[in-house]
CSV table of C-alpha atoms in Angstrom, one decimal:
chain,number,residue,atom,x,y,z
A,167,MET,CA,22.3,25.6,-10.2
A,168,ALA,CA,20.5,28.7,-9.7
A,169,ARG,CA,16.8,28.2,-10.0
A,170,ARG,CA,15.0,29.9,-12.8
A,171,THR,CA,11.8,31.6,-12.1
A,172,PRO,CA,8.8,31.7,-14.4
A,173,ALA,CA,8.9,34.2,-17.0
A,174,GLY,CA,6.8,37.4,-16.7
A,175,GLU,CA,7.6,38.4,-13.5
A,176,ASP,CA,10.1,41.2,-14.6
A,177,SER,CA,7.6,42.2,-17.1
A,178,ALA,CA,4.7,42.7,-14.3
A,179,VAL,CA,3.7,45.8,-12.6
A,180,ASP,CA,1.9,44.8,-9.6
A,181,ASP,CA,0.9,46.5,-6.7
A,182,GLY,CA,-0.1,43.4,-4.7
A,183,ARG,CA,3.7,42.2,-4.5
A,184,GLY,CA,4.0,44.4,-1.1
A,185,GLU,CA,1.0,43.0,0.5
A,186,ASP,CA,2.2,39.4,-0.5
A,187,ARG,CA,5.4,40.2,1.2
A,188,ALA,CA,3.5,41.4,4.6
A,189,LEU,CA,1.5,38.6,4.1
A,190,MET,CA,4.5,36.4,4.1
A,191,ALA,CA,5.8,38.1,7.2
A,192,ARG,CA,2.7,37.2,9.2
A,193,VAL,CA,2.9,33.5,8.1
A,194,VAL,CA,6.2,33.3,9.1
A,195,GLY,CA,5.0,34.6,12.6
A,196,GLY,CA,2.3,31.7,12.5
A,197,ASP,CA,-0.7,33.5,11.3
A,198,ARG,CA,-3.2,31.3,10.1
A,199,VAL,CA,-5.4,34.1,8.8
A,200,ALA,CA,-2.7,35.4,6.7
A,201,LEU,CA,-2.0,31.9,5.1
A,202,GLU,CA,-5.8,31.8,4.1
A,203,LEU,CA,-5.4,35.4,2.7
A,204,LEU,CA,-2.4,34.3,0.6
A,205,TYR,CA,-4.1,31.1,-0.4
A,206,ARG,CA,-7.4,33.2,-1.6
A,207,ARG,CA,-4.7,35.5,-3.6
A,208,HIS,CA,-2.7,32.8,-5.3
A,209,ALA,CA,-4.7,29.3,-5.4
A,210,GLY,CA,-6.7,30.3,-8.3
A,211,TRP,CA,-4.1,30.8,-10.6
A,212,LEU,CA,-1.9,28.3,-9.3
A,213,THR,CA,-4.5,25.7,-9.5
A,214,ALA,CA,-5.5,26.7,-13.1
A,215,ARG,CA,-1.7,26.5,-14.2
A,216,LEU,CA,-0.8,23.4,-12.5
A,217,GLN,CA,-3.7,22.0,-14.3
A,218,SER,CA,-2.2,22.8,-17.3
A,219,ARG,CA,0.8,20.7,-16.7
A,220,CYS,CA,-1.3,17.6,-15.5
A,221,ALA,CA,-4.4,15.9,-16.8
A,222,ASP,CA,-5.4,14.7,-13.4
A,223,PRO,CA,-7.6,17.2,-11.5
A,224,ASP,CA,-7.0,15.2,-8.1
A,225,LEU,CA,-3.2,15.3,-8.4
A,226,THR,CA,-3.7,19.1,-8.9
A,227,ASP,CA,-5.5,19.5,-5.9
A,228,ILE,CA,-3.2,17.6,-4.0
A,229,ALA,CA,-0.2,19.6,-5.2
A,230,VAL,CA,-1.9,22.9,-4.6
A,231,GLN,CA,-2.5,21.6,-0.8
A,232,ASP,CA,1.0,20.5,-0.6
A,233,THR,CA,2.2,23.7,-1.6
A,234,PHE,CA,0.1,25.7,1.0
A,235,LEU,CA,1.1,23.3,3.5
A,236,ALA,CA,4.8,23.7,2.7
A,237,VAL,CA,4.4,27.2,3.2
A,238,TRP,CA,3.0,27.2,6.4
A,239,ARG,CA,5.5,24.7,7.6
A,240,SER,CA,8.6,26.3,6.2
A,241,PRO,CA,7.8,29.8,5.3
A,242,SER,CA,11.3,30.8,5.9
A,243,SER,CA,12.5,29.2,2.5
A,244,TYR,CA,10.8,32.4,1.1
A,245,ARG,CA,13.8,34.5,1.1
A,246,ASN,CA,12.0,37.9,1.4
A,247,GLU,CA,13.0,39.2,-1.8
A,248,GLY,CA,11.6,38.3,-5.2
A,249,ASP,CA,7.9,37.6,-6.2
A,250,VAL,CA,5.8,35.4,-3.8
A,251,GLY,CA,3.8,34.3,-6.8
A,252,ALA,CA,7.1,33.0,-8.5
A,253,TRP,CA,7.9,31.3,-5.5
A,254,LEU,CA,4.5,29.7,-5.2
A,255,TRP,CA,4.9,28.4,-8.5
A,256,SER,CA,8.3,27.0,-8.0
A,257,ILE,CA,7.2,24.8,-5.2
A,258,GLY,CA,3.4,24.1,-6.4
A,259,ILE,CA,5.3,22.5,-9.9
A,260,ARG,CA,7.7,20.2,-7.6
A,261,LYS,CA,4.8,19.2,-5.7
A,262,LEU,CA,2.9,18.1,-8.9
A,263,ILE,CA,5.8,16.3,-10.0
A,264,ASP,CA,6.2,14.3,-6.6
A,265,GLN,CA,2.5,13.5,-7.0
A,266,MET,CA,3.1,12.5,-10.6
A,267,ARG,CA,6.2,10.4,-9.8
A,268,LYS,CA,4.3,8.4,-7.1
A,269,ARG,CA,1.1,7.9,-9.2
A,270,ARG,CA,2.2,8.2,-12.7
A,271,PRO,CA,-0.8,9.4,-14.3
A,272,THR,CA,-1.0,9.7,-18.1
A,273,PRO,CA,1.2,12.5,-18.9
A,274,ILE,CA,-0.6,15.8,-20.6
A,275,ASP,CA,-0.6,16.0,-24.3
A,276,PRO,CA,2.3,18.3,-25.3
A,277,ALA,CA,-0.3,19.9,-27.6
A,278,ILE,CA,-2.2,20.9,-24.7
A,279,MET,CA,0.3,22.3,-22.8
A,280,ALA,CA,-0.1,25.9,-23.8
A,281,LEU,CA,1.9,28.8,-22.6
A,282,PRO,CA,0.8,29.8,-19.2
A,283,ASP,CA,-2.1,32.2,-19.5
A,284,VAL,CA,-2.4,33.1,-16.1
A,285,GLY,CA,0.0,33.9,-13.6
A,286,PRO,CA,0.8,35.1,-10.2
A,287,ASP,CA,0.3,38.8,-11.2
A,288,ALA,CA,-3.1,40.7,-11.7
A,289,ALA,CA,-2.4,41.0,-15.2
A,290,ASP,CA,-3.5,37.4,-16.1
A,291,SER,CA,-3.9,38.0,-19.6
A,292,LEU,CA,-0.3,39.2,-20.0
A,293,PHE,CA,0.8,35.9,-21.7
A,294,ALA,CA,-2.3,35.4,-23.6
A,295,ASN,CA,-2.2,38.8,-25.1
A,296,GLY,CA,1.3,38.0,-26.7
A,297,SER,CA,3.5,39.4,-24.3
A,298,TYR,CA,6.0,37.1,-25.2
A,299,GLY,CA,6.3,38.8,-28.7
A,300,GLU,CA,8.2,37.2,-31.2
A,301,LEU,CA,9.5,34.7,-28.8
A,302,GLY,CA,6.1,33.6,-28.2
A,303,MET,CA,5.2,33.5,-32.2
A,304,ASN,CA,8.1,31.1,-32.6
A,305,LEU,CA,7.4,29.2,-29.6
A,306,VAL,CA,3.7,28.6,-31.3
A,307,ARG,CA,5.4,27.5,-34.6
A,308,LEU,CA,7.3,24.7,-33.0
A,309,THR,CA,6.1,21.1,-33.0
A,310,PRO,CA,3.9,20.4,-29.7
A,311,GLU,CA,6.8,17.9,-28.5
A,312,LEU,CA,9.4,20.4,-28.8
A,313,ARG,CA,7.4,23.5,-27.3
A,314,ALA,CA,6.5,21.6,-24.4
A,315,VAL,CA,9.9,20.8,-23.4
A,316,LEU,CA,10.7,24.3,-23.9
A,317,ILE,CA,8.1,25.6,-22.0
A,318,ALA,CA,8.6,23.0,-19.1
A,319,THR,CA,12.3,24.2,-18.9
A,320,ALA,CA,12.4,27.9,-19.8
A,321,ILE,CA,9.2,29.1,-18.3
A,322,ASP,CA,8.1,26.6,-15.8
A,323,GLY,CA,11.9,26.8,-14.2
A,324,LEU,CA,12.4,23.1,-14.3
A,325,SER,CA,15.2,20.8,-14.3
A,326,THR,CA,15.6,18.5,-17.5
A,327,LYS,CA,15.2,15.5,-14.9
A,328,GLU,CA,11.6,17.2,-13.4
A,329,ALA,CA,10.7,17.9,-17.0
A,330,ALA,CA,11.0,14.5,-17.8
A,331,GLN,CA,9.0,13.5,-15.0
A,332,LEU,CA,6.4,16.0,-15.8
A,333,LEU,CA,6.0,15.0,-19.4
A,334,GLY,CA,6.4,11.3,-19.1
A,335,VAL,CA,9.3,11.0,-21.3
A,336,PRO,CA,13.4,10.0,-20.7
A,337,GLN,CA,15.5,12.5,-19.7
A,338,GLY,CA,17.6,12.1,-22.5
A,339,THR,CA,14.5,12.7,-25.0
A,340,VAL,CA,13.9,15.8,-22.9
A,341,LYS,CA,17.5,16.9,-23.6
A,342,THR,CA,17.5,16.2,-27.0
A,343,ARG,CA,14.4,18.0,-27.9
A,344,LEU,CA,15.4,20.9,-25.7
A,345,MET,CA,18.3,21.1,-28.0
A,346,ARG,CA,16.4,20.8,-31.3
A,347,ALA,CA,13.9,23.5,-30.1
A,348,ARG,CA,16.9,25.8,-29.2
A,349,HIS,CA,18.3,25.5,-32.7
A,350,ALA,CA,14.7,25.9,-34.1
A,351,MET,CA,14.3,29.1,-32.0
A,352,GLN,CA,17.8,30.3,-32.9
A,353,GLU,CA,17.2,30.0,-36.5
A,354,ALA,CA,14.0,31.6,-36.1
A,355,LEU,CA,15.2,34.4,-34.2
A,356,SER,CA,18.4,35.5,-36.3
B,45,MET,CA,-8.6,35.1,-12.1
B,46,SER,CA,-10.8,32.8,-9.7
B,47,GLN,CA,-13.3,32.7,-12.5
B,48,ILE,CA,-10.9,30.1,-14.1
B,49,VAL,CA,-11.1,27.8,-11.5
B,50,ASN,CA,-14.3,26.9,-9.7
B,51,GLN,CA,-14.7,28.7,-6.4
B,52,VAL,CA,-15.9,25.5,-5.0
B,53,ARG,CA,-12.9,23.7,-5.8
B,54,LEU,CA,-10.9,26.3,-4.2
B,55,ASP,CA,-12.9,26.2,-1.3
B,56,ALA,CA,-12.7,22.2,-0.9
B,57,ASN,CA,-8.7,22.7,-1.2
B,58,TRP,CA,-8.5,25.1,1.5
B,59,SER,CA,-10.8,23.0,3.8
B,60,ALA,CA,-8.3,20.1,3.3
B,61,ILE,CA,-5.3,22.5,3.9
B,62,SER,CA,-7.2,23.4,7.2
B,63,ALA,CA,-8.1,20.1,8.6
B,64,GLU,CA,-4.5,18.9,7.8
B,65,LEU,CA,-3.2,22.1,9.7
B,66,ASP,CA,-5.6,21.1,12.6
B,67,ALA,CA,-4.7,17.3,12.6
B,68,PRO,CA,-2.9,16.2,15.9
B,69,LYS,CA,0.8,16.3,15.1
B,70,ALA,CA,2.5,12.8,14.8
B,71,SER,CA,5.0,12.1,17.3
B,72,MET,CA,8.6,11.8,16.2
B,73,ALA,CA,8.8,8.1,16.5
B,74,GLU,CA,5.5,8.0,14.3
B,75,ARG,CA,6.9,10.3,11.6
B,76,LEU,CA,10.0,8.1,11.8
B,77,LEU,CA,8.0,4.9,11.3
B,78,GLY,CA,6.1,6.7,8.2
B,79,ARG,CA,9.2,7.6,6.5
B,80,LEU,CA,9.9,3.8,6.7
B,81,ARG,CA,6.7,3.3,4.9
B,82,VAL,CA,5.0,1.8,7.9
B,83,PRO,CA,1.2,2.4,7.5
B,84,GLY,CA,-0.1,5.1,9.6
B,85,HIS,CA,-2.4,3.0,11.9
B,86,ILE,CA,0.4,0.4,12.7
B,87,ALA,CA,2.8,3.0,13.4
B,88,ARG,CA,0.3,4.9,15.8
B,89,LEU,CA,-0.1,1.5,17.2
B,90,VAL,CA,3.2,0.5,17.7
B,91,VAL,CA,4.1,4.0,19.7
B,92,ALA,CA,0.7,4.9,21.3
B,93,THR,CA,-0.1,1.9,23.7
B,94,PRO,CA,1.4,3.0,27.0
B,95,ALA,CA,2.1,-0.5,28.1
B,96,LEU,CA,3.8,-1.4,25.1
B,97,ARG,CA,6.0,2.1,25.6
B,98,ARG,CA,6.8,0.2,28.8
B,99,ALA,CA,8.0,-3.0,26.6
B,100,TRP,CA,9.8,-0.8,24.2
B,101,TYR,CA,11.9,0.9,27.3
B,102,LEU,CA,12.6,-2.6,28.7
B,103,ALA,CA,13.8,-4.1,25.4
B,104,ILE,CA,16.1,-1.1,24.9
B,105,GLY,CA,17.5,-1.1,28.5
B,106,ILE,CA,18.1,-4.9,28.2
B,107,ALA,CA,19.8,-4.6,24.7
B,108,VAL,CA,22.2,-1.8,25.8
B,109,LEU,CA,23.1,-3.9,28.8
B,110,ILE,CA,23.9,-6.8,27.0
B,111,GLY,CA,25.9,-4.9,24.6
B,112,LEU,CA,27.9,-3.4,27.6
B,113,GLY,CA,28.0,-6.7,29.1
B,114,SER,CA,29.3,-9.1,26.1
B,115,ALA,CA,31.9,-6.1,25.7
B,116,ARG,CA,33.5,-7.6,28.9
B,117,PRO,CA,34.5,-10.9,27.8
B,118,ASP,CA,36.7,-11.4,30.9
B,119,ASN,CA,33.9,-12.9,32.8
B,120,PRO,CA,32.5,-15.8,31.0
B,121,ALA,CA,29.7,-16.5,33.4
B,122,SER,CA,28.1,-12.9,33.1
B,123,VAL,CA,28.6,-13.1,29.3
B,124,PHE,CA,26.5,-16.7,29.8
B,125,VAL,CA,23.9,-15.1,31.8
B,126,LEU,CA,23.3,-12.1,29.4
B,127,LEU,CA,23.3,-14.2,26.4
B,128,ALA,CA,20.6,-16.5,28.0
B,129,ILE,CA,18.4,-13.6,28.9
B,130,ALA,CA,18.7,-11.6,25.9
B,131,PRO,CA,16.8,-13.8,23.3
B,132,ALA,CA,13.7,-14.5,25.8
B,133,LEU,CA,13.3,-10.5,26.5
B,134,PRO,CA,11.7,-9.4,23.6
B,135,VAL,CA,9.1,-12.0,23.5
B,136,LEU,CA,8.7,-11.6,27.6
B,137,GLY,CA,8.3,-8.0,27.0
B,138,VAL,CA,5.8,-8.1,24.1
B,139,ALA,CA,3.8,-10.7,26.3
B,140,MET,CA,3.9,-8.4,29.2
B,141,ALA,CA,2.5,-5.8,27.3
B,142,TYR,CA,-0.5,-7.6,25.9
B,143,GLY,CA,-3.5,-8.9,27.7
B,144,ARG,CA,-6.2,-7.9,29.7
B,145,SER,CA,-4.4,-6.6,32.6
B,146,ALA,CA,-1.6,-5.0,31.4
B,147,ASP,CA,-3.3,-2.9,28.4
B,148,PRO,CA,-5.7,-0.1,28.6
B,149,MET,CA,-6.3,-0.3,25.0
B,150,TYR,CA,-7.6,-3.9,25.3
B,151,GLU,CA,-11.2,-3.2,25.4
B,152,ALA,CA,-10.8,-1.0,22.0
B,153,GLN,CA,-8.5,-3.9,20.5
B,154,VAL,CA,-11.1,-6.6,21.1
B,155,ALA,CA,-13.5,-4.4,19.1
B,156,THR,CA,-11.4,-3.6,16.7
B,157,PRO,CA,-10.7,-5.7,13.2
B,158,MET,CA,-7.1,-6.1,14.4
B,159,PRO,CA,-6.9,-9.7,15.5
B,160,GLY,CA,-5.0,-10.3,18.7
B,161,LEU,CA,-2.1,-12.5,17.0
B,162,ARG,CA,-1.5,-10.3,14.3
B,163,LEU,CA,-1.2,-7.7,17.1
B,164,VAL,CA,1.2,-9.4,19.1
B,165,ALA,CA,3.4,-10.1,15.9
B,166,ILE,CA,3.4,-6.3,15.1
B,167,ARG,CA,4.5,-5.7,18.5
B,168,THR,CA,7.1,-8.1,18.5
B,169,VAL,CA,8.7,-7.3,15.4
B,170,THR,CA,8.8,-3.7,16.9
B,171,VAL,CA,10.5,-4.9,20.0
B,172,LEU,CA,12.9,-6.9,17.8
B,173,VAL,CA,13.9,-4.2,15.6
B,174,VAL,CA,14.8,-1.7,18.5
B,175,ALA,CA,16.7,-4.4,20.4
B,176,ILE,CA,18.5,-5.7,17.3
B,177,LEU,CA,19.6,-1.8,16.8
B,178,ALA,CA,20.2,-1.2,20.2
B,179,VAL,CA,22.7,-4.0,20.7
B,180,GLY,CA,24.2,-3.6,17.2
B,181,VAL,CA,25.5,-0.2,17.7
B,182,PRO,CA,27.5,-1.2,20.7
B,183,ALA,CA,28.6,-4.4,19.4
B,184,LEU,CA,29.9,-3.0,16.4
B,185,LEU,CA,31.9,-0.7,18.6
B,186,ALA,CA,33.4,-3.4,20.6
B,187,SER,CA,35.1,-5.2,17.7
B,188,THR,CA,36.7,-7.9,19.8
B,189,THR,CA,33.6,-9.3,20.9
B,190,ARG,CA,31.6,-9.1,17.7
B,191,SER,CA,30.7,-12.8,17.3
B,192,MET,CA,29.4,-13.2,20.8
B,193,ALA,CA,27.5,-9.9,20.7
B,194,PHE,CA,25.6,-11.1,18.1
B,195,ALA,CA,25.2,-14.6,19.1
B,196,TRP,CA,21.9,-14.0,20.8
B,197,LEU,CA,20.1,-12.6,17.7
B,198,LEU,CA,19.3,-16.1,16.0
B,199,PRO,CA,18.0,-17.8,19.3
B,200,ALA,CA,16.0,-14.4,19.6
B,201,LEU,CA,14.2,-15.0,16.2
B,202,ALA,CA,13.8,-18.6,17.0
B,203,LEU,CA,11.9,-18.0,20.5
B,204,THR,CA,10.0,-15.4,18.9
B,205,SER,CA,8.9,-17.5,16.0
B,206,ALA,CA,8.5,-20.3,18.4
B,207,SER,CA,6.2,-18.3,20.8
B,208,LEU,CA,4.0,-16.7,17.8
B,209,ALA,CA,3.5,-20.2,16.5
B,210,LEU,CA,2.3,-21.6,19.8
B,211,MET,CA,0.2,-18.5,20.2
B,212,THR,CA,-2.0,-19.9,17.6
B,213,TRP,CA,-3.0,-22.9,20.0
B,214,PHE,CA,-2.4,-21.1,23.6
B,215,PRO,CA,-3.2,-17.8,24.9
B,216,PRO,CA,0.0,-15.5,24.5
B,217,ARG,CA,1.3,-15.5,28.1
B,218,ARG,CA,0.9,-19.2,28.3
B,219,ALA,CA,2.6,-19.6,25.1
B,220,THR,CA,5.6,-17.4,25.8
B,221,ALA,CA,6.0,-19.0,29.1
B,222,ILE,CA,6.3,-22.7,27.6
B,223,VAL,CA,8.9,-21.3,25.3
B,224,ALA,CA,10.7,-19.2,28.0
B,225,VAL,CA,10.9,-22.4,30.2
B,226,ILE,CA,12.1,-24.7,27.3
B,227,TRP,CA,14.7,-22.2,26.4
B,228,PHE,CA,16.2,-21.6,29.8
B,229,VAL,CA,16.3,-25.2,30.7
B,230,GLY,CA,17.9,-26.1,27.2
B,231,VAL,CA,20.7,-23.5,27.7
B,232,VAL,CA,21.5,-24.3,31.3
B,233,VAL,CA,21.5,-28.1,30.0
B,234,ALA,CA,24.1,-27.3,27.2
B,235,ARG,CA,26.1,-25.9,29.7
B,236,ARG,CA,26.3,-28.8,31.6
B,237,VAL,CA,26.9,-31.3,28.8
B,238,GLY,CA,28.5,-29.2,26.3
B,239,PRO,CA,32.1,-28.6,25.7
B,240,ASP,CA,32.3,-25.3,26.9
B,241,GLU,CA,30.0,-22.6,28.8
B,242,LEU,CA,28.6,-20.9,25.8
B,243,ALA,CA,28.1,-24.3,24.1
B,244,ALA,CA,24.3,-23.3,23.4
B,245,PHE,CA,25.4,-20.1,21.5
B,246,GLY,CA,28.1,-22.2,19.4
B,247,ALA,CA,27.6,-23.3,15.8
B,248,PHE,CA,25.2,-26.3,16.5
B,249,GLY,CA,23.2,-23.9,18.8
B,250,GLN,CA,22.9,-21.3,16.0
B,251,LEU,CA,21.8,-24.2,13.6
B,252,GLY,CA,19.3,-25.5,16.0
B,253,ALA,CA,18.1,-21.8,16.2
B,254,ALA,CA,17.8,-21.3,12.4
B,255,MET,CA,15.9,-24.5,12.1
B,256,VAL,CA,13.6,-23.7,14.9
B,257,THR,CA,13.0,-20.1,13.4
B,258,ALA,CA,12.1,-21.9,10.1
B,259,ILE,CA,9.8,-24.4,11.5
B,260,GLY,CA,7.9,-21.5,13.5
B,261,VAL,CA,7.7,-19.4,10.6
B,262,ALA,CA,6.5,-22.5,8.5
B,263,VAL,CA,3.6,-23.3,11.5
B,264,ILE,CA,2.8,-19.7,11.5
B,265,GLY,CA,2.1,-19.8,7.8
B,266,ALA,CA,0.5,-23.1,7.7
B,267,ARG,CA,-1.9,-21.9,10.9
B,268,ARG,CA,-2.6,-18.3,9.3
B,269,SER,CA,-6.5,-19.1,9.2
B,270,SER,CA,-6.2,-18.8,12.9
B,271,PHE,CA,-5.4,-15.2,12.3
B,272,ASP,CA,-9.0,-14.6,10.9
B,273,ARG,CA,-10.8,-16.9,13.5
B,274,MET,CA,-9.2,-14.6,16.3
B,275,GLU,CA,-10.1,-11.6,14.0
B,276,HIS,CA,-13.8,-12.3,14.0
B,277,ALA,CA,-14.2,-14.4,17.4
B,278,SER,CA,-12.4,-11.6,19.6
């Protein structure tokens, strides 16, 4: 299955992308300074957004550290195309799930699991400003449980199995809720 | 965007990443042990001590020899010699690697909270595991001699547990020497009086080895306190 990337990247206009790619090229070459620059550019939103998926700040911190360690150790998994921020997010959310699987913290309250209001691009408030438009409005109208599942899969880019680990519910529940959420969205949009 | 997450937190995370990148790289053997969920400090202990590495190589070399030797069943005498030596080697290898003369880490060990007996136990298990793996693969390949190729395993466990049990009373080298002497005398006598050359490794021999293993483990369990005593006394 092709990995879905977080929403928002195609709508974002960001001059920093070229710079991100240049930094990644230097990281591939083993440049520690480039890694630190990459960290300084992206750690802020990544930490904040991971924090909105996990109630335990310690686990979030470990996930962020693991993300950049993974970037340093296998930078070639970045295919030199696409958004570096989206790539970082896809690593970060999986590192977070790894941590949650190991420590089993209390899953985050689905009601708190909001649409990401920070993203890899400069226009942080993009999401908060209602760029999701009608879709975002309808998302808000879903019950918290359904919305959380939809956010985890459609926006975080997780599989149903990973979403189940993130939300601390069985995979079957995720599938059922996802189906119900899709029906609700379809009805609302038609 | 950094106003959302505390700058102090971001800096702390970067420091952690930096420290991780600067940490000495674990060797391949160490990382492999880590994969197998061996605690980090034990993994380092197992692979790092030079004297221990010698014991490793010795055990591996002998184990491969036995694998090859028992793959040639045309010469019963050579099979007997190999089967007699094999079980004693892991224990002797570890005893060789332990002690003031052999171990450059000896002084450090004395000062650490890792008791001598436990250290020997860790090393013995390490050598045993490697030896079993190294002899098991060639033995499986030489399918005709499978039973004989594994005949040394239970005796090896018996000698190991007997040595560890004796080490709760005696210094490591004396304990292993006592066990080795009893073992060698035993197999030679069994060869003389037994129905065939490999009598010591037949059903009765294996049963005896299993019993010795059980008794050894029971003694080690019962005299557990000597672990702690060594921990504080040494």
